XYZ file of C-alpha atoms in Angstrom:
357
model
C 51.483 53.074 27.168
C 53.652 52.090 25.600
C 56.614 49.659 26.982
C 60.130 50.558 25.605
C 62.747 48.743 27.042
C 66.619 50.075 27.115
C 69.579 48.344 28.306
C 70.487 49.073 31.824
C 72.622 51.961 33.209
C 76.219 50.673 32.924
C 78.016 50.907 36.375
C 80.702 53.257 38.007
C 83.984 51.830 37.006
C 84.806 51.238 41.313
C 81.982 53.617 42.851
C 78.530 52.182 41.316
C 76.331 54.204 40.074
C 75.156 57.842 40.932
C 71.678 58.689 41.380
C 69.459 62.567 41.968
C 67.157 62.668 43.937
C 64.766 65.953 43.942
C 62.688 65.968 46.327
C 64.877 63.967 48.783
C 63.921 65.488 52.889
C 59.943 64.083 51.568
C 57.558 61.595 52.343
C 59.259 59.797 49.610
C 62.399 61.354 48.546
C 62.884 60.417 52.238
C 62.529 56.446 52.673
C 64.489 56.402 48.108
C 67.207 58.045 49.878
C 67.759 55.824 52.863
C 66.942 52.853 50.092
C 69.642 54.494 47.939
C 72.123 54.395 50.358
C 71.397 50.905 51.073
C 71.664 49.630 47.955
C 75.652 48.296 47.316
C 75.153 48.697 43.514
C 74.620 52.066 43.752
C 77.833 54.691 45.171
C 76.722 57.794 45.147
C 73.425 60.107 45.607
C 72.459 63.497 45.388
C 70.031 64.842 47.568
C 68.049 67.645 46.386
C 65.550 69.728 48.234
C 64.824 73.729 48.678
C 66.449 73.316 52.121
C 69.520 71.274 53.534
C 67.987 68.770 56.353
C 70.381 67.608 59.101
C 69.693 63.921 58.075
C 72.480 62.164 57.049
C 72.869 59.127 55.510
C 75.921 57.006 54.606
C 77.043 57.073 49.889
C 74.595 60.879 50.416
C 75.281 64.559 50.349
C 72.764 67.423 50.144
C 72.751 70.361 48.172
C 70.182 73.422 48.594
C 68.452 74.214 45.489
C 64.951 75.889 44.221
C 63.293 74.124 41.063
C 60.963 76.938 40.025
C 62.383 79.303 37.396
C 65.043 81.422 38.264
C 66.847 79.201 40.178
C 70.377 77.814 39.825
C 71.293 76.209 36.827
C 70.262 72.432 37.475
C 72.304 70.947 34.779
C 75.807 71.190 36.417
C 74.555 69.000 39.638
C 72.788 66.344 36.980
C 75.705 65.180 34.389
C 77.564 61.995 35.502
C 73.804 60.914 36.461
C 72.657 57.367 35.691
C 69.467 58.145 36.436
C 67.566 61.391 37.906
C 64.701 60.146 41.056
C 62.334 63.792 40.898
C 59.582 63.473 43.804
C 60.007 67.906 44.697
C 56.076 68.387 44.688
C 54.738 71.253 46.657
C 50.927 71.268 48.635
C 50.219 75.006 48.623
C 48.455 77.539 48.994
C 45.342 75.535 48.272
C 44.143 78.772 47.784
C 46.872 80.257 45.399
C 47.467 77.888 42.744
C 49.371 79.421 40.523
C 52.087 79.282 43.305
C 51.556 75.607 43.287
C 51.593 75.779 39.933
C 55.273 77.194 39.513
C 56.502 74.944 41.673
C 54.961 72.016 40.066
C 55.143 71.785 36.286
C 57.625 74.780 35.276
C 59.366 73.166 38.117
C 59.078 70.213 36.785
C 59.894 71.005 33.552
C 63.041 72.224 34.576
C 63.972 69.521 35.973
C 63.242 67.508 32.935
C 65.019 69.624 30.896
C 67.690 69.738 32.689
C 68.174 65.992 32.799
C 68.309 65.945 28.815
C 70.580 67.767 29.349
C 72.478 66.937 31.619
C 72.505 63.451 28.874
C 70.902 61.470 31.637
C 69.891 57.990 30.214
C 66.796 57.560 33.478
C 64.805 60.409 34.723
C 61.803 58.735 36.809
C 58.953 60.580 38.007
C 56.776 60.894 40.718
C 53.353 60.864 39.180
C 50.229 59.138 40.872
C 47.143 57.531 41.068
C 45.093 61.234 41.593
C 46.736 61.801 37.511
C 43.841 59.192 36.453
C 40.714 59.952 35.379
C 37.587 59.092 37.136
C 37.750 55.303 37.203
C 35.584 51.738 38.672
C 35.684 51.976 41.976
C 34.483 47.725 41.607
C 37.157 46.761 39.948
C 40.616 47.313 38.825
C 42.629 49.394 35.975
C 46.256 49.046 34.609
C 48.138 52.000 33.498
C 46.311 52.420 30.227
C 43.676 53.847 31.568
C 43.211 58.280 31.035
C 45.332 60.203 32.390
C 43.750 62.969 32.545
C 42.792 63.684 36.516
C 39.903 65.789 38.060
C 40.409 68.974 36.565
C 38.389 70.684 39.518
C 41.733 69.892 41.942
C 45.089 72.212 42.243
C 46.803 68.432 42.595
C 45.500 66.537 39.991
C 45.537 68.696 37.684
C 48.995 69.543 37.536
C 49.950 65.662 38.136
C 47.664 65.060 34.918
C 49.645 68.316 33.050
C 53.140 66.436 33.623
C 51.897 63.236 31.861
C 51.585 64.942 29.327
C 54.104 67.344 29.240
C 56.369 63.516 29.019
C 54.346 62.421 26.690
C 55.609 65.242 24.561
C 58.945 65.016 25.918
C 59.474 60.868 25.522
C 58.667 61.932 21.820
C 61.154 64.466 21.491
C 64.184 62.710 24.082
C 63.418 59.867 22.711
C 67.485 57.995 24.749
C 66.384 59.511 27.503
C 64.718 56.320 29.731
C 61.414 57.901 31.134
C 60.136 55.957 34.203
C 56.368 57.537 35.775
C 55.815 56.214 38.945
C 52.262 56.321 39.307
C 50.620 54.989 43.710
C 48.522 55.857 45.943
C 48.305 57.200 49.371
C 51.557 56.618 50.644
C 52.550 56.230 54.643
C 54.651 55.572 56.910
C 55.294 56.959 60.736
C 57.800 60.031 59.944
C 55.307 61.397 57.749
C 52.784 61.729 60.217
C 53.345 65.273 61.055
C 53.953 65.957 58.007
C 50.534 64.626 56.140
C 48.747 65.924 58.962
C 49.492 69.699 58.559
C 49.352 69.957 55.280
C 45.977 68.307 54.280
C 44.180 69.198 58.315
C 45.076 71.557 59.759
C 45.556 72.547 63.258
C 41.636 71.776 63.336
C 42.236 67.527 63.989
C 45.230 67.123 66.614
C 46.698 63.939 66.287
C 46.523 62.426 69.261
C 42.833 61.911 68.592
C 43.358 60.268 65.678
C 43.270 57.172 68.153
C 41.106 53.809 68.481
C 38.486 54.635 71.091
C 37.983 58.184 70.231
C 36.614 58.066 66.957
C 33.052 56.676 67.584
C 32.050 55.617 63.873
C 33.742 56.321 60.389
C 31.401 58.200 57.566
C 30.855 55.330 54.697
C 30.577 57.390 51.121
C 29.960 56.620 48.253
C 32.806 56.599 46.322
C 35.217 56.510 49.943
C 37.267 53.492 48.431
C 40.470 53.905 47.740
C 44.295 52.561 47.740
C 47.164 52.890 49.951
C 50.828 51.543 50.410
C 53.969 51.770 53.080
C 56.190 54.808 51.283
C 58.787 52.333 51.710
C 56.907 49.800 49.227
C 57.192 52.839 46.452
C 60.792 52.905 47.115
C 60.920 50.384 46.626
C 60.227 50.085 43.095
C 62.393 53.453 42.718
C 64.957 51.628 43.640
C 64.719 48.765 41.068
C 63.410 51.551 38.044
C 67.450 52.874 38.369
C 68.930 49.912 37.406
C 66.666 48.077 35.803
C 65.226 47.866 31.675
C 62.231 49.055 31.874
C 60.360 52.493 31.292
C 56.364 53.647 30.624
C 53.773 53.992 33.625
C 53.385 52.009 37.047
C 50.483 51.839 39.342
C 51.899 51.212 42.691
C 49.264 49.821 45.732
C 48.250 47.310 48.915
C 45.728 44.858 49.330
C 43.622 46.051 50.477
C 42.133 48.372 49.018
C 40.530 50.954 52.228
C 37.429 51.598 52.537
C 34.824 52.547 55.321
C 34.404 49.653 56.723
C 38.669 49.216 56.530
C 38.448 52.152 58.600
C 35.737 52.138 60.781
C 38.039 47.737 61.740
C 41.252 49.666 62.310
C 39.141 52.149 64.469
C 37.261 50.014 66.287
C 34.264 51.561 64.936
C 31.160 51.441 63.525
C 30.722 52.847 60.315
C 27.485 55.140 59.193
C 26.766 55.506 55.380
C 25.906 59.144 54.436
C 25.270 60.615 51.472
C 28.424 62.587 50.830
C 27.807 66.820 50.403
C 27.239 67.218 53.664
C 30.807 67.017 54.690
C 32.196 68.282 51.661
C 30.203 71.239 52.561
C 31.437 70.980 55.992
C 35.106 71.045 54.599
C 34.739 73.506 52.122
C 33.545 76.253 55.141
C 36.886 74.884 56.887
C 38.415 75.812 54.501
C 37.465 79.146 52.865
C 37.527 79.903 56.829
C 41.538 78.389 56.296
C 40.263 76.129 59.671
C 41.822 73.738 57.292
C 44.829 72.988 53.974
C 43.084 70.460 52.021
C 40.920 72.053 49.201
C 36.848 70.174 49.043
C 38.224 69.808 45.200
C 40.991 67.475 46.174
C 37.732 65.373 48.744
C 35.643 65.480 45.357
C 39.087 63.645 43.852
C 39.835 60.812 45.959
C 35.840 59.798 45.802
C 36.234 59.413 42.008
C 39.102 58.395 41.491
C 39.984 54.385 39.883
C 41.584 51.566 41.600
C 44.317 50.576 40.312
C 45.810 46.552 39.091
C 49.622 46.707 39.439
C 50.809 44.073 38.027
C 53.387 45.351 35.538
C 54.584 46.732 38.624
C 55.300 43.007 40.087
C 56.080 41.319 36.777
C 59.039 44.102 34.684
C 59.846 45.196 37.929
C 59.944 42.387 40.585
C 58.192 44.685 42.901
C 55.523 43.566 46.238
C 54.747 44.890 48.617
C 56.140 44.631 51.883
C 53.282 45.963 54.352
C 49.499 45.661 53.817
C 47.517 49.012 53.279
C 46.461 48.003 56.809
C 49.388 47.876 58.656
C 50.524 51.657 56.303
C 48.317 53.660 57.925
C 47.831 51.429 61.156
C 51.711 52.686 61.170
C 51.073 56.147 60.303
C 48.110 57.211 63.078
C 49.974 55.414 65.214
C 53.120 58.133 63.829
C 49.847 60.393 64.637
C 48.677 60.466 68.279
C 53.163 60.195 69.306
C 53.328 63.594 66.398
C 56.269 61.442 64.549
C 59.035 63.024 62.257
C 62.497 63.233 61.317
C 65.683 65.132 60.862
C 64.264 67.106 57.617
C 62.808 70.071 57.401
C 59.532 68.485 55.833
C 58.352 65.682 58.211
C 60.360 68.278 61.319
C 57.811 66.624 64.161
C 56.942 70.228 64.541
C 56.598 74.170 61.944
C 55.705 74.565 58.688
C 56.121 71.882 55.458
C 55.793 72.961 52.539
C 57.543 70.308 50.450
C 55.945 66.185 50.546
C 54.249 63.247 48.391
C 51.197 61.733 49.048
């Protein structure tokens, strides 16, 4: 994607930058808000979420807002902002893809249109490695790799569709600096309870995901993916608020994660196994509503390319502070402890519909 350099957003006299974060209470949102609140260049943060949290970081105010069609006008909330960071996403229910489409595609389009109508100079959107078309596992691809997703999975289909929406948006609104973050899988301790609910459900108790209780990890064809600590991804979002950059940025940490890496984390062995039996078991569990993650998402993960993150390092000055292994180890420790946070999506107990992997 072509990079268009623009002037940085002006600092508000005496008050710093004003940033609106849409979807501010999930895995990525809480890390983004925390970093922005600690940034002396940022004067205020407006956090938008479907439900307001109990968490109260400095310089931050909350507004309960539903971005779906029929929701309140977003333009007044965006007016005067130096940047809008759009993170809101609904993973469930995977059995009713029209419902996730309503939030993820139609809701995101409302956010994009409102940012333009409010004359916000910068729109930073949470895309994903899931937007990419199937690609290689033995080498990395840069941001020019096609973004057509894996068409069977709702998540990848919706992420890819929004890439096309933003292609048109950039032509229609050339004065808006559009940034698309494409991170790998994002993990931190506080996201453990939410991500277990979203992907594994009750079938996998978090306390059982530990060394000594997992004897072996299946080495499936295509099981090689990239992970990243959520706080490191948030640092890229914070940099994009003030740096005059646009376009797409891959975000991932080393090393790529495969069965051998997972086996080392769990002090287990790995063994070769075809993907078909595991997929069949997952499909049966999904149809019986024993697990919320669809088998189509499993198919997509096995086809995701590995990403080259050179552009983020050079243009954002970004470097992850955690390895992929450290991010996973922190996440697994959070699973064992039932870790969470005082926001509705990240609560240690309950049901959450909004989040960001």
